PDB file of C-alpha atoms in Angstrom:
ATOM      1  CA  UNK A  24       0.000   0.000   0.000  1.00 72.00           C
ATOM      2  CA  UNK A  25       1.365   3.405  -0.975  1.00 84.00           C
ATOM      3  CA  UNK A  26       0.159   6.823   0.170  1.00 95.00           C
ATOM      4  CA  UNK A  27       0.732   9.913  -1.947  1.00 94.00           C
ATOM      5  CA  UNK A  28       1.587  12.267   0.903  1.00 96.00           C
ATOM      6  CA  UNK A  29       1.139  15.944   0.178  1.00 93.00           C
ATOM      7  CA  UNK A  30      -1.289  15.492  -2.690  1.00 94.00           C
ATOM      8  CA  UNK A  31      -4.404  15.121  -0.517  1.00 96.00           C
ATOM      9  CA  UNK A  32      -5.506  14.755   3.090  1.00 98.00           C
ATOM     10  CA  UNK A  33      -6.585  11.187   3.822  1.00 98.00           C
ATOM     11  CA  UNK A  34      -9.822  10.606   5.725  1.00 98.00           C
ATOM     12  CA  UNK A  35      -9.863   7.835   8.337  1.00 98.00           C
ATOM     13  CA  UNK A  36     -13.307   6.683   9.450  1.00 98.00           C
ATOM     14  CA  UNK A  37     -13.704   5.409  13.024  1.00 96.00           C
ATOM     15  CA  UNK A  38     -15.411   2.050  13.534  1.00 96.00           C
ATOM     16  CA  UNK A  39     -15.786   1.521  17.298  1.00 92.00           C
ATOM     17  CA  UNK A  40     -16.711  -2.072  18.168  1.00 92.00           C
ATOM     18  CA  UNK A  41     -17.095  -1.094  21.819  1.00 83.00           C
ATOM     19  CA  UNK A  42     -20.086  -0.686  24.147  1.00 73.00           C
ATOM     20  CA  UNK A  43     -18.468   2.201  26.079  1.00 53.00           C
ATOM     21  CA  UNK A  44     -17.128   4.581  23.433  1.00 50.00           C
ATOM     22  CA  UNK A  45     -16.847   8.151  24.747  1.00 47.00           C
ATOM     23  CA  UNK A  46     -18.452   9.473  21.569  1.00 45.00           C
ATOM     24  CA  UNK A  47     -21.611   7.423  21.896  1.00 48.00           C
ATOM     25  CA  UNK A  48     -21.056   5.650  18.577  1.00 52.00           C
ATOM     26  CA  UNK A  49     -20.025   2.249  19.900  1.00 54.00           C
ATOM     27  CA  UNK A  50     -21.356  -0.743  17.971  1.00 65.00           C
ATOM     28  CA  UNK A  51     -22.396  -3.956  19.679  1.00 66.00           C
ATOM     29  CA  UNK A  52     -22.439  -6.350  16.725  1.00 85.00           C
ATOM     30  CA  UNK A  53     -20.222  -7.359  13.832  1.00 90.00           C
ATOM     31  CA  UNK A  54     -23.051  -6.710  11.377  1.00 92.00           C
ATOM     32  CA  UNK A  55     -23.508  -3.135  12.580  1.00 91.00           C
ATOM     33  CA  UNK A  56     -19.768  -2.424  12.404  1.00 93.00           C
ATOM     34  CA  UNK A  57     -19.468  -3.840   8.900  1.00 95.00           C
ATOM     35  CA  UNK A  58     -22.483  -1.859   7.731  1.00 95.00           C
ATOM     36  CA  UNK A  59     -21.026   1.321   9.198  1.00 95.00           C
ATOM     37  CA  UNK A  60     -17.662   0.709   7.549  1.00 97.00           C
ATOM     38  CA  UNK A  61     -19.266   0.142   4.169  1.00 98.00           C
ATOM     39  CA  UNK A  62     -21.267   3.354   4.515  1.00 98.00           C
ATOM     40  CA  UNK A  63     -18.141   5.284   5.488  1.00 98.00           C
ATOM     41  CA  UNK A  64     -16.430   4.127   2.300  1.00 98.00           C
ATOM     42  CA  UNK A  65     -19.405   5.429   0.313  1.00 98.00           C
ATOM     43  CA  UNK A  66     -19.253   8.716   2.216  1.00 98.00           C
ATOM     44  CA  UNK A  67     -15.615   9.299   1.251  1.00 98.00           C
ATOM     45  CA  UNK A  68     -13.378   7.543   3.790  1.00 98.00           C
ATOM     46  CA  UNK A  69      -9.929   6.556   2.517  1.00 98.00           C
ATOM     47  CA  UNK A  70      -9.147   4.302   5.520  1.00 98.00           C
ATOM     48  CA  UNK A  71     -11.240   2.521   8.153  1.00 98.00           C
ATOM     49  CA  UNK A  72      -9.868   2.349  11.713  1.00 98.00           C
ATOM     50  CA  UNK A  73     -11.356  -0.558  13.671  1.00 97.00           C
ATOM     51  CA  UNK A  74     -11.052  -0.606  17.460  1.00 94.00           C
ATOM     52  CA  UNK A  75     -12.335  -2.910  20.187  1.00 92.00           C
ATOM     53  CA  UNK A  76     -11.251  -1.100  23.372  1.00 90.00           C
ATOM     54  CA  UNK A  77     -12.311   2.359  24.481  1.00 78.00           C
ATOM     55  CA  UNK A  78      -9.501   4.859  25.115  1.00 71.00           C
ATOM     56  CA  UNK A  79     -11.659   7.511  26.811  1.00 65.00           C
ATOM     57  CA  UNK A  80     -10.372   8.976  30.094  1.00 61.00           C
ATOM     58  CA  UNK A  81     -11.117   6.530  32.893  1.00 60.00           C
ATOM     59  CA  UNK A  82     -12.090   3.652  30.595  1.00 63.00           C
ATOM     60  CA  UNK A  83     -11.752   0.034  31.740  1.00 73.00           C
ATOM     61  CA  UNK A  84      -9.233  -2.135  29.840  1.00 81.00           C
ATOM     62  CA  UNK A  85     -10.563  -5.254  28.139  1.00 88.00           C
ATOM     63  CA  UNK A  86      -8.912  -8.656  27.951  1.00 92.00           C
ATOM     64  CA  UNK A  87      -7.011  -9.871  24.916  1.00 95.00           C
ATOM     65  CA  UNK A  88      -9.697 -12.469  24.224  1.00 94.00           C
ATOM     66  CA  UNK A  89     -12.520  -9.955  24.406  1.00 93.00           C
ATOM     67  CA  UNK A  90     -10.767  -7.490  22.103  1.00 95.00           C
ATOM     68  CA  UNK A  91     -10.014 -10.221  19.568  1.00 96.00           C
ATOM     69  CA  UNK A  92     -13.629 -11.384  19.624  1.00 93.00           C
ATOM     70  CA  UNK A  93     -14.804  -7.864  18.889  1.00 94.00           C
ATOM     71  CA  UNK A  94     -12.464  -6.799  16.110  1.00 96.00           C
ATOM     72  CA  UNK A  95     -11.267  -9.845  14.154  1.00 97.00           C
ATOM     73  CA  UNK A  96     -14.673 -10.768  12.680  1.00 96.00           C
ATOM     74  CA  UNK A  97     -15.142  -7.134  11.626  1.00 96.00           C
ATOM     75  CA  UNK A  98     -11.727  -6.956   9.977  1.00 97.00           C
ATOM     76  CA  UNK A  99     -12.281 -10.254   8.181  1.00 97.00           C
ATOM     77  CA  UNK A 100     -15.592  -9.166   6.731  1.00 97.00           C
ATOM     78  CA  UNK A 101     -14.666  -5.596   5.867  1.00 98.00           C
ATOM     79  CA  UNK A 102     -11.511  -6.807   4.104  1.00 98.00           C
ATOM     80  CA  UNK A 103     -13.852  -8.581   1.702  1.00 98.00           C
ATOM     81  CA  UNK A 104     -16.499  -5.840   1.466  1.00 98.00           C
ATOM     82  CA  UNK A 105     -14.511  -2.608   0.979  1.00 98.00           C
ATOM     83  CA  UNK A 106     -11.709  -1.523  -1.323  1.00 98.00           C
ATOM     84  CA  UNK A 107     -10.035   0.929   1.059  1.00 98.00           C
ATOM     85  CA  UNK A 108      -7.308  -0.106   3.558  1.00 98.00           C
ATOM     86  CA  UNK A 109      -8.153  -1.164   7.095  1.00 98.00           C
ATOM     87  CA  UNK A 110      -6.376  -0.036  10.241  1.00 98.00           C
ATOM     88  CA  UNK A 111      -6.465  -1.841  13.586  1.00 98.00           C
ATOM     89  CA  UNK A 112      -6.671   0.481  16.600  1.00 97.00           C
ATOM     90  CA  UNK A 113      -4.834  -1.455  19.313  1.00 96.00           C
ATOM     91  CA  UNK A 114      -1.754  -1.435  21.517  1.00 96.00           C
ATOM     92  CA  UNK A 115      -1.746  -5.229  21.911  1.00 97.00           C
ATOM     93  CA  UNK A 116       0.774  -7.061  19.743  1.00 97.00           C
ATOM     94  CA  UNK A 117      -1.345 -10.188  19.341  1.00 97.00           C
ATOM     95  CA  UNK A 118      -4.427  -8.221  18.311  1.00 97.00           C
ATOM     96  CA  UNK A 119      -2.312  -6.393  15.737  1.00 98.00           C
ATOM     97  CA  UNK A 120      -0.866  -9.648  14.390  1.00 98.00           C
ATOM     98  CA  UNK A 121      -4.249 -11.349  14.108  1.00 98.00           C
ATOM     99  CA  UNK A 122      -5.853  -8.278  12.522  1.00 98.00           C
ATOM    100  CA  UNK A 123      -3.129  -8.030   9.881  1.00 98.00           C
ATOM    101  CA  UNK A 124      -3.537 -11.716   9.100  1.00 98.00           C
ATOM    102  CA  UNK A 125      -7.270 -10.995   8.719  1.00 98.00           C
ATOM    103  CA  UNK A 126      -6.665  -8.176   6.236  1.00 98.00           C
ATOM    104  CA  UNK A 127      -5.626  -4.981   8.071  1.00 98.00           C
ATOM    105  CA  UNK A 128      -2.761  -2.979   6.556  1.00 98.00           C
ATOM    106  CA  UNK A 129      -2.142  -0.383   9.275  1.00 98.00           C
ATOM    107  CA  UNK A 130      -1.544  -0.557  13.034  1.00 98.00           C
ATOM    108  CA  UNK A 131      -2.789   2.434  15.029  1.00 98.00           C
ATOM    109  CA  UNK A 132      -1.145   2.260  18.462  1.00 97.00           C
ATOM    110  CA  UNK A 133      -2.272   4.935  20.930  1.00 94.00           C
ATOM    111  CA  UNK A 134       0.752   4.131  23.115  1.00 95.00           C
ATOM    112  CA  UNK A 135       3.306   4.379  20.317  1.00 95.00           C
ATOM    113  CA  UNK A 136       4.826   0.981  21.029  1.00 96.00           C
ATOM    114  CA  UNK A 137       5.429   1.721  24.704  1.00 94.00           C
ATOM    115  CA  UNK A 138       2.694  -0.417  26.247  1.00 93.00           C
ATOM    116  CA  UNK A 139       3.601  -3.597  24.349  1.00 96.00           C
ATOM    117  CA  UNK A 140       6.911  -3.083  22.516  1.00 97.00           C
ATOM    118  CA  UNK A 141       6.393  -6.398  20.681  1.00 98.00           C
ATOM    119  CA  UNK A 142       3.881  -4.587  18.489  1.00 98.00           C
ATOM    120  CA  UNK A 143       6.821  -2.879  16.780  1.00 98.00           C
ATOM    121  CA  UNK A 144       8.242  -6.274  15.830  1.00 98.00           C
ATOM    122  CA  UNK A 145       4.841  -7.227  14.405  1.00 98.00           C
ATOM    123  CA  UNK A 146       4.771  -4.106  12.235  1.00 98.00           C
ATOM    124  CA  UNK A 147       8.311  -4.785  11.046  1.00 98.00           C
ATOM    125  CA  UNK A 148       7.687  -8.467  10.325  1.00 98.00           C
ATOM    126  CA  UNK A 149       4.444  -7.795   8.453  1.00 98.00           C
ATOM    127  CA  UNK A 150       5.859  -4.705   6.677  1.00 98.00           C
ATOM    128  CA  UNK A 151       2.780  -2.599   7.411  1.00 98.00           C
ATOM    129  CA  UNK A 152       2.293   1.047   8.313  1.00 98.00           C
ATOM    130  CA  UNK A 153       2.189   1.944  11.992  1.00 98.00           C
ATOM    131  CA  UNK A 154       0.760   5.091  13.549  1.00 98.00           C
ATOM    132  CA  UNK A 155       2.828   6.099  16.567  1.00 98.00           C
ATOM    133  CA  UNK A 156       0.962   8.330  18.972  1.00 97.00           C
ATOM    134  CA  UNK A 157       2.145  10.594  21.773  1.00 97.00           C
ATOM    135  CA  UNK A 158       0.385   9.728  25.019  1.00 94.00           C
ATOM    136  CA  UNK A 159       0.918  10.818  28.619  1.00 89.00           C
ATOM    137  CA  UNK A 160      -2.433   9.542  29.875  1.00 83.00           C
ATOM    138  CA  UNK A 161      -2.551   8.804  33.587  1.00 76.00           C
ATOM    139  CA  UNK A 162      -5.735   7.714  35.393  1.00 66.00           C
ATOM    140  CA  UNK A 163      -4.996  10.166  38.219  1.00 65.00           C
ATOM    141  CA  UNK A 164      -5.298  13.089  35.780  1.00 66.00           C
ATOM    142  CA  UNK A 165      -8.708  12.086  34.399  1.00 71.00           C
ATOM    143  CA  UNK A 166     -11.939  13.646  35.649  1.00 74.00           C
ATOM    144  CA  UNK A 167     -15.551  13.020  34.647  1.00 70.00           C
ATOM    145  CA  UNK A 168     -18.671  15.141  34.433  1.00 71.00           C
ATOM    146  CA  UNK A 169     -22.088  13.725  33.640  1.00 63.00           C
ATOM    147  CA  UNK A 170     -22.828  16.122  30.782  1.00 70.00           C
ATOM    148  CA  UNK A 171     -19.448  16.498  29.075  1.00 79.00           C
ATOM    149  CA  UNK A 172     -17.634  13.263  29.932  1.00 78.00           C
ATOM    150  CA  UNK A 173     -13.962  12.802  30.747  1.00 79.00           C
ATOM    151  CA  UNK A 174     -11.055  15.178  30.370  1.00 80.00           C
ATOM    152  CA  UNK A 175      -7.508  15.537  31.658  1.00 79.00           C
ATOM    153  CA  UNK A 176      -6.516  18.170  34.218  1.00 84.00           C
ATOM    154  CA  UNK A 177      -3.302  19.161  35.919  1.00 75.00           C
ATOM    155  CA  UNK A 178      -0.989  17.730  33.248  1.00 86.00           C
ATOM    156  CA  UNK A 179       2.210  19.778  33.185  1.00 90.00           C
ATOM    157  CA  UNK A 180       4.460  20.610  30.249  1.00 94.00           C
ATOM    158  CA  UNK A 181       7.281  23.135  30.240  1.00 95.00           C
ATOM    159  CA  UNK A 182       7.335  23.176  26.421  1.00 97.00           C
ATOM    160  CA  UNK A 183       4.278  21.463  24.944  1.00 97.00           C
ATOM    161  CA  UNK A 184       5.346  20.992  21.332  1.00 97.00           C
ATOM    162  CA  UNK A 185       8.996  20.552  22.205  1.00 97.00           C
ATOM    163  CA  UNK A 186       8.218  17.735  24.622  1.00 97.00           C
ATOM    164  CA  UNK A 187       5.699  16.088  22.277  1.00 97.00           C
ATOM    165  CA  UNK A 188       8.242  16.128  19.455  1.00 98.00           C
ATOM    166  CA  UNK A 189      11.013  14.803  21.696  1.00 97.00           C
ATOM    167  CA  UNK A 190       8.875  11.958  23.048  1.00 97.00           C
ATOM    168  CA  UNK A 191       7.606  11.074  19.568  1.00 98.00           C
ATOM    169  CA  UNK A 192      11.236  10.924  18.415  1.00 98.00           C
ATOM    170  CA  UNK A 193      12.008   8.389  21.155  1.00 97.00           C
ATOM    171  CA  UNK A 194       9.148   6.207  19.886  1.00 97.00           C
ATOM    172  CA  UNK A 195      10.235   6.674  16.272  1.00 98.00           C
ATOM    173  CA  UNK A 196      13.781   5.603  17.144  1.00 98.00           C
ATOM    174  CA  UNK A 197      12.431   2.473  18.854  1.00 98.00           C
ATOM    175  CA  UNK A 198      10.362   1.667  15.757  1.00 98.00           C
ATOM    176  CA  UNK A 199      13.361   2.055  13.480  1.00 98.00           C
ATOM    177  CA  UNK A 200      15.487  -0.146  15.742  1.00 98.00           C
ATOM    178  CA  UNK A 201      12.757  -2.796  15.588  1.00 98.00           C
ATOM    179  CA  UNK A 202      13.158  -2.868  11.815  1.00 98.00           C
ATOM    180  CA  UNK A 203      10.156  -0.807  10.741  1.00 98.00           C
ATOM    181  CA  UNK A 204      10.839   0.967   7.455  1.00 98.00           C
ATOM    182  CA  UNK A 205      10.911   4.754   7.740  1.00 98.00           C
ATOM    183  CA  UNK A 206       8.293   5.068   5.007  1.00 97.00           C
ATOM    184  CA  UNK A 207       5.896   2.955   7.100  1.00 98.00           C
ATOM    185  CA  UNK A 208       5.871   5.332  10.086  1.00 98.00           C
ATOM    186  CA  UNK A 209       3.081   7.856  10.678  1.00 98.00           C
ATOM    187  CA  UNK A 210       3.002  10.089  13.764  1.00 98.00           C
ATOM    188  CA  UNK A 211       0.084  11.348  15.848  1.00 98.00           C
ATOM    189  CA  UNK A 212       0.541  14.036  18.542  1.00 98.00           C
ATOM    190  CA  UNK A 213      -2.295  12.522  20.574  1.00 97.00           C
ATOM    191  CA  UNK A 214      -4.920  15.235  20.749  1.00 97.00           C
ATOM    192  CA  UNK A 215      -6.964  14.505  23.866  1.00 92.00           C
ATOM    193  CA  UNK A 216      -4.565  11.967  25.389  1.00 92.00           C
ATOM    194  CA  UNK A 217      -3.056  13.168  28.656  1.00 90.00           C
ATOM    195  CA  UNK A 218      -3.503  16.827  27.709  1.00 94.00           C
ATOM    196  CA  UNK A 219      -5.739  19.496  29.198  1.00 93.00           C
ATOM    197  CA  UNK A 220      -8.302  21.468  27.201  1.00 94.00           C
ATOM    198  CA  UNK A 221      -5.923  24.424  26.938  1.00 96.00           C
ATOM    199  CA  UNK A 222      -3.016  22.179  25.872  1.00 96.00           C
ATOM    200  CA  UNK A 223      -5.119  20.574  23.146  1.00 96.00           C
ATOM    201  CA  UNK A 224      -6.096  23.987  21.791  1.00 98.00           C
ATOM    202  CA  UNK A 225      -2.432  24.993  21.786  1.00 97.00           C
ATOM    203  CA  UNK A 226      -1.547  21.762  20.002  1.00 98.00           C
ATOM    204  CA  UNK A 227      -3.989  22.501  17.182  1.00 97.00           C
ATOM    205  CA  UNK A 228      -2.705  26.094  17.030  1.00 98.00           C
ATOM    206  CA  UNK A 229       0.915  24.906  16.683  1.00 97.00           C
ATOM    207  CA  UNK A 230       0.270  21.694  14.753  1.00 97.00           C
ATOM    208  CA  UNK A 231       2.710  22.670  11.991  1.00 97.00           C
ATOM    209  CA  UNK A 232       5.644  22.375  14.418  1.00 98.00           C
ATOM    210  CA  UNK A 233       5.281  18.594  14.220  1.00 98.00           C
ATOM    211  CA  UNK A 234       6.497  18.670  10.631  1.00 97.00           C
ATOM    212  CA  UNK A 235      10.090  19.085  11.803  1.00 97.00           C
ATOM    213  CA  UNK A 236      10.118  15.341  12.586  1.00 98.00           C
ATOM    214  CA  UNK A 237       9.762  14.556   8.885  1.00 98.00           C
ATOM    215  CA  UNK A 238       6.911  12.025   9.004  1.00 98.00           C
ATOM    216  CA  UNK A 239       3.282  12.066   7.830  1.00 98.00           C
ATOM    217  CA  UNK A 240       0.989  13.339  10.602  1.00 98.00           C
ATOM    218  CA  UNK A 241      -2.424  12.168  11.752  1.00 98.00           C
ATOM    219  CA  UNK A 242      -4.826  14.517  13.551  1.00 98.00           C
ATOM    220  CA  UNK A 243      -7.599  13.057  15.709  1.00 97.00           C
ATOM    221  CA  UNK A 244      -9.791  15.821  17.145  1.00 97.00           C
ATOM    222  CA  UNK A 245     -13.140  14.166  16.441  1.00 96.00           C
ATOM    223  CA  UNK A 246     -15.708  14.742  19.233  1.00 95.00           C
ATOM    224  CA  UNK A 247     -12.872  15.042  21.772  1.00 93.00           C
ATOM    225  CA  UNK A 248     -13.375  16.588  25.186  1.00 92.00           C
ATOM    226  CA  UNK A 249     -11.431  19.746  24.338  1.00 95.00           C
ATOM    227  CA  UNK A 250     -14.087  20.502  21.723  1.00 96.00           C
ATOM    228  CA  UNK A 251     -16.872  19.759  24.196  1.00 94.00           C
ATOM    229  CA  UNK A 252     -15.440  21.763  27.071  1.00 93.00           C
ATOM    230  CA  UNK A 253     -14.617  24.712  24.798  1.00 96.00           C
ATOM    231  CA  UNK A 254     -18.181  24.826  23.444  1.00 97.00           C
ATOM    232  CA  UNK A 255     -19.928  23.365  26.523  1.00 94.00           C
ATOM    233  CA  UNK A 256     -21.433  20.588  24.409  1.00 95.00           C
ATOM    234  CA  UNK A 257     -21.803  16.797  24.857  1.00 91.00           C
ATOM    235  CA  UNK A 258     -20.157  14.385  22.378  1.00 91.00           C
ATOM    236  CA  UNK A 259     -23.194  14.088  20.118  1.00 91.00           C
ATOM    237  CA  UNK A 260     -23.239  17.876  19.549  1.00 95.00           C
ATOM    238  CA  UNK A 261     -19.563  18.427  18.727  1.00 96.00           C
ATOM    239  CA  UNK A 262     -19.760  18.205  14.937  1.00 97.00           C
ATOM    240  CA  UNK A 263     -19.137  21.869  14.134  1.00 98.00           C
ATOM    241  CA  UNK A 264     -16.257  22.163  16.591  1.00 98.00           C
ATOM    242  CA  UNK A 265     -14.748  18.974  15.219  1.00 98.00           C
ATOM    243  CA  UNK A 266     -15.003  20.219  11.641  1.00 98.00           C
ATOM    244  CA  UNK A 267     -13.309  23.494  12.611  1.00 98.00           C
ATOM    245  CA  UNK A 268     -10.469  21.546  14.252  1.00 98.00           C
ATOM    246  CA  UNK A 269     -10.154  19.369  11.144  1.00 98.00           C
ATOM    247  CA  UNK A 270      -9.872  22.381   8.830  1.00 98.00           C
ATOM    248  CA  UNK A 271      -7.302  24.018  11.104  1.00 98.00           C
ATOM    249  CA  UNK A 272      -5.283  20.792  11.361  1.00 98.00           C
ATOM    250  CA  UNK A 273      -5.224  20.366   7.581  1.00 98.00           C
ATOM    251  CA  UNK A 274      -4.156  23.976   7.129  1.00 97.00           C
ATOM    252  CA  UNK A 275      -1.348  23.328   9.619  1.00 97.00           C
ATOM    253  CA  UNK A 276      -0.100  20.223   7.798  1.00 97.00           C
ATOM    254  CA  UNK A 277      -2.128  17.155   8.813  1.00 98.00           C
ATOM    255  CA  UNK A 278      -1.863  14.311   6.279  1.00 98.00           C
ATOM    256  CA  UNK A 279      -4.652  12.154   7.791  1.00 98.00           C
ATOM    257  CA  UNK A 280      -7.688  13.192   9.821  1.00 98.00           C
ATOM    258  CA  UNK A 281      -9.468  10.566  11.935  1.00 98.00           C
ATOM    259  CA  UNK A 282     -13.206  11.205  12.218  1.00 97.00           C
ATOM    260  CA  UNK A 283     -16.571   9.840  13.279  1.00 96.00           C
ATOM    261  CA  UNK A 284     -18.680  11.914  10.875  1.00 97.00           C
ATOM    262  CA  UNK A 285     -17.235  10.951   7.510  1.00 98.00           C
ATOM    263  CA  UNK A 286     -19.710  12.591   5.131  1.00 98.00           C
ATOM    264  CA  UNK A 287     -19.399  16.033   6.735  1.00 98.00           C
ATOM    265  CA  UNK A 288     -15.650  15.735   7.284  1.00 98.00           C
ATOM    266  CA  UNK A 289     -15.150  14.723   3.657  1.00 98.00           C
ATOM    267  CA  UNK A 290     -16.738  17.977   2.495  1.00 98.00           C
ATOM    268  CA  UNK A 291     -14.523  19.993   4.832  1.00 98.00           C
ATOM    269  CA  UNK A 292     -11.465  17.991   3.755  1.00 98.00           C
ATOM    270  CA  UNK A 293     -12.161  18.520   0.052  1.00 97.00           C
ATOM    271  CA  UNK A 294     -12.681  22.267   0.417  1.00 97.00           C
ATOM    272  CA  UNK A 295      -9.704  22.789   2.722  1.00 98.00           C
ATOM    273  CA  UNK A 296      -7.491  20.753   0.388  1.00 97.00           C
ATOM    274  CA  UNK A 297      -8.615  22.939  -2.522  1.00 96.00           C
ATOM    275  CA  UNK A 298      -7.252  25.937  -0.634  1.00 96.00           C
ATOM    276  CA  UNK A 299      -4.097  24.632   1.053  1.00 95.00           C
ATOM    277  CA  UNK A 300      -2.966  21.994  -1.473  1.00 90.00           C
ATOM    278  CA  UNK A 301      -3.310  24.279  -4.490  1.00 74.00           C
ATOM    279  CA  UNK A 302      -0.883  23.644  -7.318  1.00 57.00           C
TER     280      UNK A 302
END
């Protein structure tokens, strides 16, 4: 699989096979997930990202067996039903391996290879793309409100973008040492992961500073708490804020945007690309 970086912004549709997704879009059955993925392809998605464990602040981890039972049937069926590449959203090496064997072509690891370093060996062995995310999430920093859900508070940075870049570089170096080809690495600054509302806004504002690392960049602002707390809106009402964050991220250099609302995001992506990727 080859991406033509710089020519367009790629749209990654989120398929959550989880009962406790923060965004309220979790799907309980394989049939529902496959149907959603097929519709996302029709609506303009370039990639489908399939996940079986919620990563919301304060979420409960699931067992390896449970995660496999959720995602592998979906990957197997979507690999036959859609023409666009599939991504597996997991930090578990065995889930990644099984998903690739079932047809996935991308690993999306929210811990950047730090939770289960063996996942880097899987990516190298299978010669697939891996998305390496920056993540300082700590349960002690997560708070919940009934209306707006979870967010992170009290997380300290002396130099937000400098520290994100430095920590991403550590993960990149580990990936390269594991044998992952440079052209297979994608980075994600981890909007919403172990960062306060104000830090997430600053991250979007300074998104272009990530380009110094020299890798394609994924932006994932969709329905995140920083949108909700900025606008005082619950997850199901964060579409406009999400679309604004997507446009700003593309203008600042994002190569992939990861979204729940594919049809609307596709329109924003196409228009923003027409402005910022002019030839």
